[in-house]
Each structure stands twice: as structure tokens, then as C-alpha cells.
């Protein structure tokens, strides 16, 4: 990997459910229209919703085409919600833990016993979202957490996991969707460790982070904390988060398929307001 002083550009795509996927495509398509090609990144990092988008960006899929898909009906999705009880369990696990691994292990135990749809049914949904099935040549890192040990896991083309399964693992929201089985181990959402895992972009001179959700709690690192470390190491970083209109478009349930089109439009409308910030970072690498 190139060092920050030597160049290299990284695109980091964070988690945020169905609405997060749609918003990211809206931002990416708007930036592409302005002449900023984030798909030219030397590295793409995807976490949860960002793994869906990242797999396609790294494969060279046209952002405008995928933006248009977000505006169509949300067929094939399974409606879901992260209830207050689930959120309370996550918070309990995080606040009682001193390390991200302990958080992951505690939440993983909850995920392994939760009643969800069958794993095969959920896999079919992930597969329907991906117009690509093979790992791209462009470096792509997809994050997940081992449900048994809490260990942070990064899948790439050399890790021995299929692309659909790696993305499914990264999107396995604990207690909502089933953990994903890869080589005999079960994995849950990479967002359990951090909303975007932006620290994986370390060593790149220019980093753009799209973060539908940016907060952290306890040992779960926020996007801001990880970005601060990147900047201390010399990287130029632009962080894009949803503006007020986008947050309103998301509604109260990021997993509601009906929120997809409004979130995509909100991202597209927001994109012109972030062009200068992104260009200042991306255009000079």
C-alpha cells in the first residue's frame, strides 16, 4: 500500500441500511455528473450498506445507472426494523466492553440466537442487489465481525470468500438478519466495529468518506475519531454525511425499502454542495 506522502486515493463507504445505500448512490452520481470520478480510487473500503455500493463501484458500475435503480420500486427486499429492544442490547454490549472485540463477541452471541429469516433467504436479497458476482481487479476491502470471537475481519479477493457472501456478512445486522456462514464461521455486520472503518484507508494521501451514519459509542470508534487519525498521519480527508434534508428523507427506519427513492433523491440534491470539498481532496492526489 502506498504511503500518505507517496500518493494514492481511497474511497470509504459506510453503513446505513437501505436508505444509506440509496443516499450513497445519489451522492456518487451527482459527483460523477460534476466530473469527480470516485470510482477511480486506488482502494475501495465498504462496510455494511457501503459494501453493497463499494463492490459495484470497484467493479466499474456506472453510478448514474445505479442511482436510477434506486428510484424504481424496491422489489425483492424484506422489510425490517431495528427496534428499541435491539438497540438497547447493542448499547448494553458496547458500554460493558473495553475493546471492539468484546463488543463484537457480546453482540455476536445475541445475533447467533436471534430469530431471523433463513440465511438462504437473506442471501437471495443480497444477490439481487448486486449486478456483479466476482471480485473486481481494483482493490476492495469488505468488513465484517466474527460472531463467535468478535474479531474484526476484512475480506478481499484473496481471502477465500465469494463476493456475495462477503457482502452478505458485512450487511448482517445483528438480531435483524442472520449471521453469514463462510468457511464454517459465522459473521455479522462490519458496522459493529465502526460505522465506516475508515482506518483501513491508512497510507493513502487522499481519502473520501461517505458516511450515512458517523457516530460511535464506547469502544466503537466514530468516523470522526478514525478520520482524525488519518489526518494526523498526513492524509487529506473529506467526510460527507447526510445533510438535514437527507436525514429527513431517511425517515425513522433505515431498513424500510420505501425510503430508498427519497434517500437517493436527497443524495443527488446534496451532491453539488459537497463538490468543492471533495475536489479539494480528490483532485490533487
PDB file of N, CA and C in Angstrom, residues 176-252:
ATOM      1  N   UNK A 176     -31.262  -8.763  13.510  1.00  0.00           N
ATOM      2  CA  UNK A 176     -32.232  -8.446  12.468  1.00  0.00           C
ATOM      3  C   UNK A 176     -32.095  -9.435  11.315  1.00  0.00           C
ATOM      4  N   UNK A 177     -30.847  -9.633  10.844  1.00  0.00           N
ATOM      5  CA  UNK A 177     -30.551 -10.580   9.777  1.00  0.00           C
ATOM      6  C   UNK A 177     -29.645 -11.686  10.311  1.00  0.00           C
ATOM      7  N   UNK A 178     -29.682 -12.855   9.719  1.00  0.00           N
ATOM      8  CA  UNK A 178     -28.867 -13.970  10.216  1.00  0.00           C
ATOM      9  C   UNK A 178     -27.378 -13.749   9.960  1.00  0.00           C
ATOM     10  N   UNK A 179     -26.525 -14.191  10.883  1.00  0.00           N
ATOM     11  CA  UNK A 179     -25.088 -14.198  10.599  1.00  0.00           C
ATOM     12  C   UNK A 179     -24.827 -15.038   9.343  1.00  0.00           C
ATOM     13  N   UNK A 180     -23.774 -14.675   8.620  1.00  0.00           N
ATOM     14  CA  UNK A 180     -23.457 -15.343   7.355  1.00  0.00           C
ATOM     15  C   UNK A 180     -22.327 -16.348   7.571  1.00  0.00           C
ATOM     16  N   UNK A 181     -22.510 -17.531   7.033  1.00  0.00           N
ATOM     17  CA  UNK A 181     -21.531 -18.601   7.186  1.00  0.00           C
ATOM     18  C   UNK A 181     -20.527 -18.575   6.042  1.00  0.00           C
ATOM     19  N   UNK A 182     -19.247 -18.467   6.404  1.00  0.00           N
ATOM     20  CA  UNK A 182     -18.161 -18.502   5.430  1.00  0.00           C
ATOM     21  C   UNK A 182     -17.066 -19.414   5.989  1.00  0.00           C
ATOM     22  N   UNK A 183     -16.771 -20.481   5.273  1.00  0.00           N
ATOM     23  CA  UNK A 183     -15.739 -21.440   5.694  1.00  0.00           C
ATOM     24  C   UNK A 183     -15.961 -21.918   7.130  1.00  0.00           C
ATOM     25  N   UNK A 184     -17.221 -22.190   7.458  1.00  0.00           N
ATOM     26  CA  UNK A 184     -17.539 -22.756   8.754  1.00  0.00           C
ATOM     27  C   UNK A 184     -17.650 -21.770   9.900  1.00  0.00           C
ATOM     28  N   UNK A 185     -17.413 -20.482   9.657  1.00  0.00           N
ATOM     29  CA  UNK A 185     -17.529 -19.472  10.697  1.00  0.00           C
ATOM     30  C   UNK A 185     -18.704 -18.559  10.378  1.00  0.00           C
ATOM     31  N   UNK A 186     -19.243 -17.914  11.416  1.00  0.00           N
ATOM     32  CA  UNK A 186     -20.400 -17.037  11.250  1.00  0.00           C
ATOM     33  C   UNK A 186     -19.942 -15.587  11.431  1.00  0.00           C
ATOM     34  N   UNK A 187     -20.462 -14.724  10.575  1.00  0.00           N
ATOM     35  CA  UNK A 187     -20.039 -13.319  10.587  1.00  0.00           C
ATOM     36  C   UNK A 187     -21.238 -12.382  10.653  1.00  0.00           C
ATOM     37  N   UNK A 188     -21.004 -11.229  11.307  1.00  0.00           N
ATOM     38  CA  UNK A 188     -22.024 -10.200  11.422  1.00  0.00           C
ATOM     39  C   UNK A 188     -21.495  -8.882  10.859  1.00  0.00           C
ATOM     40  N   UNK A 189     -22.368  -7.924  10.822  1.00  0.00           N
ATOM     41  CA  UNK A 189     -22.159  -6.599  10.228  1.00  0.00           C
ATOM     42  C   UNK A 189     -20.827  -5.951  10.637  1.00  0.00           C
ATOM     43  N   UNK A 190     -20.085  -5.471   9.624  1.00  0.00           N
ATOM     44  CA  UNK A 190     -18.826  -4.779   9.896  1.00  0.00           C
ATOM     45  C   UNK A 190     -19.006  -3.496  10.665  1.00  0.00           C
ATOM     46  N   UNK A 191     -20.238  -2.939  10.652  1.00  0.00           N
ATOM     47  CA  UNK A 191     -20.506  -1.725  11.406  1.00  0.00           C
ATOM     48  C   UNK A 191     -20.490  -1.921  12.904  1.00  0.00           C
ATOM     49  N   UNK A 192     -20.461  -3.168  13.361  1.00  0.00           N
ATOM     50  CA  UNK A 192     -20.352  -3.432  14.799  1.00  0.00           C
ATOM     51  C   UNK A 192     -19.014  -2.921  15.326  1.00  0.00           C
ATOM     52  N   UNK A 193     -18.026  -2.911  14.466  1.00  0.00           N
ATOM     53  CA  UNK A 193     -16.696  -2.433  14.860  1.00  0.00           C
ATOM     54  C   UNK A 193     -16.557  -0.924  14.695  1.00  0.00           C
ATOM     55  N   UNK A 194     -17.135  -0.372  13.619  1.00  0.00           N
ATOM     56  CA  UNK A 194     -17.119   1.064  13.362  1.00  0.00           C
ATOM     57  C   UNK A 194     -18.075   1.349  12.205  1.00  0.00           C
ATOM     58  N   UNK A 195     -18.729   2.521  12.177  1.00  0.00           N
ATOM     59  CA  UNK A 195     -19.699   2.797  11.113  1.00  0.00           C
ATOM     60  C   UNK A 195     -19.121   2.755   9.706  1.00  0.00           C
ATOM     61  N   UNK A 196     -17.833   3.063   9.552  1.00  0.00           N
ATOM     62  CA  UNK A 196     -17.238   3.074   8.218  1.00  0.00           C
ATOM     63  C   UNK A 196     -15.882   2.389   8.153  1.00  0.00           C
ATOM     64  N   UNK A 197     -15.243   2.131   9.293  1.00  0.00           N
ATOM     65  CA  UNK A 197     -13.910   1.519   9.314  1.00  0.00           C
ATOM     66  C   UNK A 197     -12.930   2.268   8.417  1.00  0.00           C
ATOM     67  N   UNK A 198     -12.959   3.587   8.568  1.00  0.00           N
ATOM     68  CA  UNK A 198     -12.127   4.458   7.728  1.00  0.00           C
ATOM     69  C   UNK A 198     -10.644   4.263   7.962  1.00  0.00           C
ATOM     70  N   UNK A 199     -10.269   3.648   9.078  1.00  0.00           N
ATOM     71  CA  UNK A 199      -8.850   3.442   9.348  1.00  0.00           C
ATOM     72  C   UNK A 199      -8.202   2.501   8.339  1.00  0.00           C
ATOM     73  N   UNK A 200      -9.014   1.729   7.590  1.00  0.00           N
ATOM     74  CA  UNK A 200      -8.450   0.847   6.570  1.00  0.00           C
ATOM     75  C   UNK A 200      -7.871   1.626   5.395  1.00  0.00           C
ATOM     76  N   UNK A 201      -8.163   2.922   5.333  1.00  0.00           N
ATOM     77  CA  UNK A 201      -7.599   3.766   4.274  1.00  0.00           C
ATOM     78  C   UNK A 201      -6.236   4.327   4.664  1.00  0.00           C
ATOM     79  N   UNK A 202      -5.705   3.946   5.815  1.00  0.00           N
ATOM     80  CA  UNK A 202      -4.399   4.443   6.254  1.00  0.00           C
ATOM     81  C   UNK A 202      -3.343   4.185   5.188  1.00  0.00           C
ATOM     82  N   UNK A 203      -2.482   5.191   4.969  1.00  0.00           N
ATOM     83  CA  UNK A 203      -1.431   5.071   3.980  1.00  0.00           C
ATOM     84  C   UNK A 203      -1.758   5.724   2.658  1.00  0.00           C
ATOM     85  N   UNK A 204      -2.996   6.184   2.489  1.00  0.00           N
ATOM     86  CA  UNK A 204      -3.383   6.873   1.261  1.00  0.00           C
ATOM     87  C   UNK A 204      -3.369   8.379   1.473  1.00  0.00           C
ATOM     88  N   UNK A 205      -2.969   9.083   0.453  1.00  0.00           N
ATOM     89  CA  UNK A 205      -2.826  10.538   0.572  1.00  0.00           C
ATOM     90  C   UNK A 205      -4.155  11.260   0.551  1.00  0.00           C
ATOM     91  N   UNK A 206      -5.121  10.730  -0.182  1.00  0.00           N
ATOM     92  CA  UNK A 206      -6.431  11.362  -0.319  1.00  0.00           C
ATOM     93  C   UNK A 206      -7.501  10.341   0.006  1.00  0.00           C
ATOM     94  N   UNK A 207      -8.415  10.720   0.893  1.00  0.00           N
ATOM     95  CA  UNK A 207      -9.471   9.810   1.330  1.00  0.00           C
ATOM     96  C   UNK A 207     -10.795  10.558   1.316  1.00  0.00           C
ATOM     97  N   UNK A 208     -11.786   9.975   0.679  1.00  0.00           N
ATOM     98  CA  UNK A 208     -13.151  10.495   0.732  1.00  0.00           C
ATOM     99  C   UNK A 208     -14.010   9.460   1.453  1.00  0.00           C
ATOM    100  N   UNK A 209     -14.731   9.911   2.469  1.00  0.00           N
ATOM    101  CA  UNK A 209     -15.582   9.037   3.268  1.00  0.00           C
ATOM    102  C   UNK A 209     -17.035   9.454   3.079  1.00  0.00           C
ATOM    103  N   UNK A 210     -17.872   8.529   2.628  1.00  0.00           N
ATOM    104  CA  UNK A 210     -19.311   8.751   2.596  1.00  0.00           C
ATOM    105  C   UNK A 210     -19.895   7.964   3.765  1.00  0.00           C
ATOM    106  N   UNK A 211     -20.470   8.674   4.727  1.00  0.00           N
ATOM    107  CA  UNK A 211     -20.905   8.040   5.972  1.00  0.00           C
ATOM    108  C   UNK A 211     -22.354   8.380   6.270  1.00  0.00           C
ATOM    109  N   UNK A 212     -23.300   7.524   5.878  1.00  0.00           N
ATOM    110  CA  UNK A 212     -24.699   7.753   6.244  1.00  0.00           C
ATOM    111  C   UNK A 212     -24.892   7.832   7.755  1.00  0.00           C
ATOM    112  N   UNK A 213     -24.073   7.073   8.487  1.00  0.00           N
ATOM    113  CA  UNK A 213     -24.067   7.096   9.944  1.00  0.00           C
ATOM    114  C   UNK A 213     -22.627   7.247  10.392  1.00  0.00           C
ATOM    115  N   UNK A 214     -22.372   8.204  11.291  1.00  0.00           N
ATOM    116  CA  UNK A 214     -20.978   8.510  11.620  1.00  0.00           C
ATOM    117  C   UNK A 214     -20.633   8.360  13.091  1.00  0.00           C
ATOM    118  N   UNK A 215     -21.627   8.162  13.934  1.00  0.00           N
ATOM    119  CA  UNK A 215     -21.374   8.172  15.371  1.00  0.00           C
ATOM    120  C   UNK A 215     -20.762   6.882  15.893  1.00  0.00           C
ATOM    121  N   UNK A 216     -20.219   6.960  17.103  1.00  0.00           N
ATOM    122  CA  UNK A 216     -19.696   5.793  17.790  1.00  0.00           C
ATOM    123  C   UNK A 216     -20.079   5.866  19.252  1.00  0.00           C
ATOM    124  N   UNK A 217     -19.846   4.799  19.985  1.00  0.00           N
ATOM    125  CA  UNK A 217     -20.095   4.821  21.425  1.00  0.00           C
ATOM    126  C   UNK A 217     -19.250   3.737  22.074  1.00  0.00           C
ATOM    127  N   UNK A 218     -18.781   4.054  23.291  1.00  0.00           N
ATOM    128  CA  UNK A 218     -17.887   3.117  23.952  1.00  0.00           C
ATOM    129  C   UNK A 218     -16.655   2.889  23.099  1.00  0.00           C
ATOM    130  N   UNK A 219     -16.211   1.639  22.959  1.00  0.00           N
ATOM    131  CA  UNK A 219     -15.025   1.354  22.145  1.00  0.00           C
ATOM    132  C   UNK A 219     -15.311   1.283  20.646  1.00  0.00           C
ATOM    133  N   UNK A 220     -16.569   1.481  20.250  1.00  0.00           N
ATOM    134  CA  UNK A 220     -16.906   1.504  18.823  1.00  0.00           C
ATOM    135  C   UNK A 220     -16.508   2.866  18.276  1.00  0.00           C
ATOM    136  N   UNK A 221     -15.478   2.900  17.453  1.00  0.00           N
ATOM    137  CA  UNK A 221     -14.888   4.162  17.005  1.00  0.00           C
ATOM    138  C   UNK A 221     -15.804   4.894  16.042  1.00  0.00           C
ATOM    139  N   UNK A 222     -15.999   6.183  16.286  1.00  0.00           N
ATOM    140  CA  UNK A 222     -16.757   7.018  15.371  1.00  0.00           C
ATOM    141  C   UNK A 222     -15.934   7.289  14.117  1.00  0.00           C
ATOM    142  N   UNK A 223     -16.625   7.735  13.071  1.00  0.00           N
ATOM    143  CA  UNK A 223     -15.922   8.136  11.860  1.00  0.00           C
ATOM    144  C   UNK A 223     -14.968   9.282  12.169  1.00  0.00           C
ATOM    145  N   UNK A 224     -15.417  10.222  12.993  1.00  0.00           N
ATOM    146  CA  UNK A 224     -14.580  11.369  13.334  1.00  0.00           C
ATOM    147  C   UNK A 224     -13.278  10.976  13.992  1.00  0.00           C
ATOM    148  N   UNK A 225     -13.323   9.999  14.882  1.00  0.00           N
ATOM    149  CA  UNK A 225     -12.102   9.571  15.567  1.00  0.00           C
ATOM    150  C   UNK A 225     -11.117   8.939  14.583  1.00  0.00           C
ATOM    151  N   UNK A 226     -11.617   8.115  13.703  1.00  0.00           N
ATOM    152  CA  UNK A 226     -10.727   7.460  12.749  1.00  0.00           C
ATOM    153  C   UNK A 226     -10.188   8.445  11.712  1.00  0.00           C
ATOM    154  N   UNK A 227     -11.022   9.384  11.297  1.00  0.00           N
ATOM    155  CA  UNK A 227     -10.570  10.385  10.331  1.00  0.00           C
ATOM    156  C   UNK A 227      -9.506  11.288  10.938  1.00  0.00           C
ATOM    157  N   UNK A 228      -9.655  11.626  12.208  1.00  0.00           N
ATOM    158  CA  UNK A 228      -8.645  12.449  12.875  1.00  0.00           C
ATOM    159  C   UNK A 228      -7.287  11.761  12.837  1.00  0.00           C
ATOM    160  N   UNK A 229      -7.273  10.440  13.020  1.00  0.00           N
ATOM    161  CA  UNK A 229      -6.009   9.696  12.967  1.00  0.00           C
ATOM    162  C   UNK A 229      -5.423   9.712  11.556  1.00  0.00           C
ATOM    163  N   UNK A 230      -6.271   9.602  10.546  1.00  0.00           N
ATOM    164  CA  UNK A 230      -5.788   9.667   9.168  1.00  0.00           C
ATOM    165  C   UNK A 230      -5.151  11.024   8.889  1.00  0.00           C
ATOM    166  N   UNK A 231      -5.788  12.073   9.351  1.00  0.00           N
ATOM    167  CA  UNK A 231      -5.254  13.421   9.122  1.00  0.00           C
ATOM    168  C   UNK A 231      -3.950  13.633   9.865  1.00  0.00           C
ATOM    169  N   UNK A 232      -3.842  13.093  11.064  1.00  0.00           N
ATOM    170  CA  UNK A 232      -2.575  13.226  11.802  1.00  0.00           C
ATOM    171  C   UNK A 232      -1.443  12.537  11.060  1.00  0.00           C
ATOM    172  N   UNK A 233      -1.788  11.497  10.310  1.00  0.00           N
ATOM    173  CA  UNK A 233      -0.771  10.766   9.546  1.00  0.00           C
ATOM    174  C   UNK A 233      -0.446  11.450   8.223  1.00  0.00           C
ATOM    175  N   UNK A 234      -1.121  12.560   7.929  1.00  0.00           N
ATOM    176  CA  UNK A 234      -0.801  13.330   6.736  1.00  0.00           C
ATOM    177  C   UNK A 234      -1.777  13.222   5.587  1.00  0.00           C
ATOM    178  N   UNK A 235      -2.865  12.475   5.751  1.00  0.00           N
ATOM    179  CA  UNK A 235      -3.824  12.315   4.662  1.00  0.00           C
ATOM    180  C   UNK A 235      -4.742  13.528   4.554  1.00  0.00           C
ATOM    181  N   UNK A 236      -5.156  13.827   3.325  1.00  0.00           N
ATOM    182  CA  UNK A 236      -6.222  14.787   3.095  1.00  0.00           C
ATOM    183  C   UNK A 236      -7.531  14.006   3.093  1.00  0.00           C
ATOM    184  N   UNK A 237      -8.493  14.431   3.883  1.00  0.00           N
ATOM    185  CA  UNK A 237      -9.721  13.652   4.036  1.00  0.00           C
ATOM    186  C   UNK A 237     -10.943  14.554   3.898  1.00  0.00           C
ATOM    187  N   UNK A 238     -11.897  14.122   3.106  1.00  0.00           N
ATOM    188  CA  UNK A 238     -13.205  14.766   3.029  1.00  0.00           C
ATOM    189  C   UNK A 238     -14.242  13.784   3.555  1.00  0.00           C
ATOM    190  N   UNK A 239     -15.033  14.212   4.513  1.00  0.00           N
ATOM    191  CA  UNK A 239     -16.080  13.370   5.092  1.00  0.00           C
ATOM    192  C   UNK A 239     -17.432  13.943   4.686  1.00  0.00           C
ATOM    193  N   UNK A 240     -18.242  13.135   4.037  1.00  0.00           N
ATOM    194  CA  UNK A 240     -19.563  13.553   3.604  1.00  0.00           C
ATOM    195  C   UNK A 240     -20.603  12.775   4.409  1.00  0.00           C
ATOM    196  N   UNK A 241     -21.448  13.500   5.114  1.00  0.00           N
ATOM    197  CA  UNK A 241     -22.539  12.905   5.867  1.00  0.00           C
ATOM    198  C   UNK A 241     -23.856  13.502   5.375  1.00  0.00           C
ATOM    199  N   UNK A 242     -24.969  12.854   5.641  1.00  0.00           N
ATOM    200  CA  UNK A 242     -26.251  13.371   5.155  1.00  0.00           C
ATOM    201  C   UNK A 242     -26.564  14.756   5.727  1.00  0.00           C
ATOM    202  N   UNK A 243     -27.049  15.646   4.867  1.00  0.00           N
ATOM    203  CA  UNK A 243     -27.484  16.947   5.364  1.00  0.00           C
ATOM    204  C   UNK A 243     -28.885  16.798   5.975  1.00  0.00           C
ATOM    205  N   UNK A 244     -29.427  17.902   6.430  1.00  0.00           N
ATOM    206  CA  UNK A 244     -30.709  17.830   7.131  1.00  0.00           C
ATOM    207  C   UNK A 244     -31.810  17.254   6.250  1.00  0.00           C
ATOM    208  N   UNK A 245     -31.858  17.684   5.006  1.00  0.00           N
ATOM    209  CA  UNK A 245     -32.892  17.186   4.099  1.00  0.00           C
ATOM    210  C   UNK A 245     -32.744  15.682   3.875  1.00  0.00           C
ATOM    211  N   UNK A 246     -31.511  15.213   3.768  1.00  0.00           N
ATOM    212  CA  UNK A 246     -31.287  13.784   3.575  1.00  0.00           C
ATOM    213  C   UNK A 246     -31.720  12.995   4.808  1.00  0.00           C
ATOM    214  N   UNK A 247     -31.386  13.497   5.986  1.00  0.00           N
ATOM    215  CA  UNK A 247     -31.792  12.795   7.207  1.00  0.00           C
ATOM    216  C   UNK A 247     -33.305  12.702   7.303  1.00  0.00           C
ATOM    217  N   UNK A 248     -33.982  13.761   6.901  1.00  0.00           N
ATOM    218  CA  UNK A 248     -35.445  13.726   6.908  1.00  0.00           C
ATOM    219  C   UNK A 248     -35.967  12.717   5.891  1.00  0.00           C
ATOM    220  N   UNK A 249     -35.285  12.629   4.751  1.00  0.00           N
ATOM    221  CA  UNK A 249     -35.700  11.671   3.723  1.00  0.00           C
ATOM    222  C   UNK A 249     -35.515  10.233   4.188  1.00  0.00           C
ATOM    223  N   UNK A 250     -34.507   9.998   5.013  1.00  0.00           N
ATOM    224  CA  UNK A 250     -34.268   8.652   5.528  1.00  0.00           C
ATOM    225  C   UNK A 250     -35.451   8.153   6.355  1.00  0.00           C
ATOM    226  N   UNK A 251     -36.128   9.076   7.046  1.00  0.00           N
ATOM    227  CA  UNK A 251     -37.199   8.666   7.935  1.00  0.00           C
ATOM    228  C   UNK A 251     -36.655   8.012   9.191  1.00  0.00           C
ATOM    229  N   UNK A 252     -37.512   7.310   9.889  1.00  0.00           N
ATOM    230  CA  UNK A 252     -37.106   6.711  11.158  1.00  0.00           C
ATOM    231  C   UNK A 252     -36.632   5.282  11.064  1.00  0.00           C
TER     232      UNK A 252
END
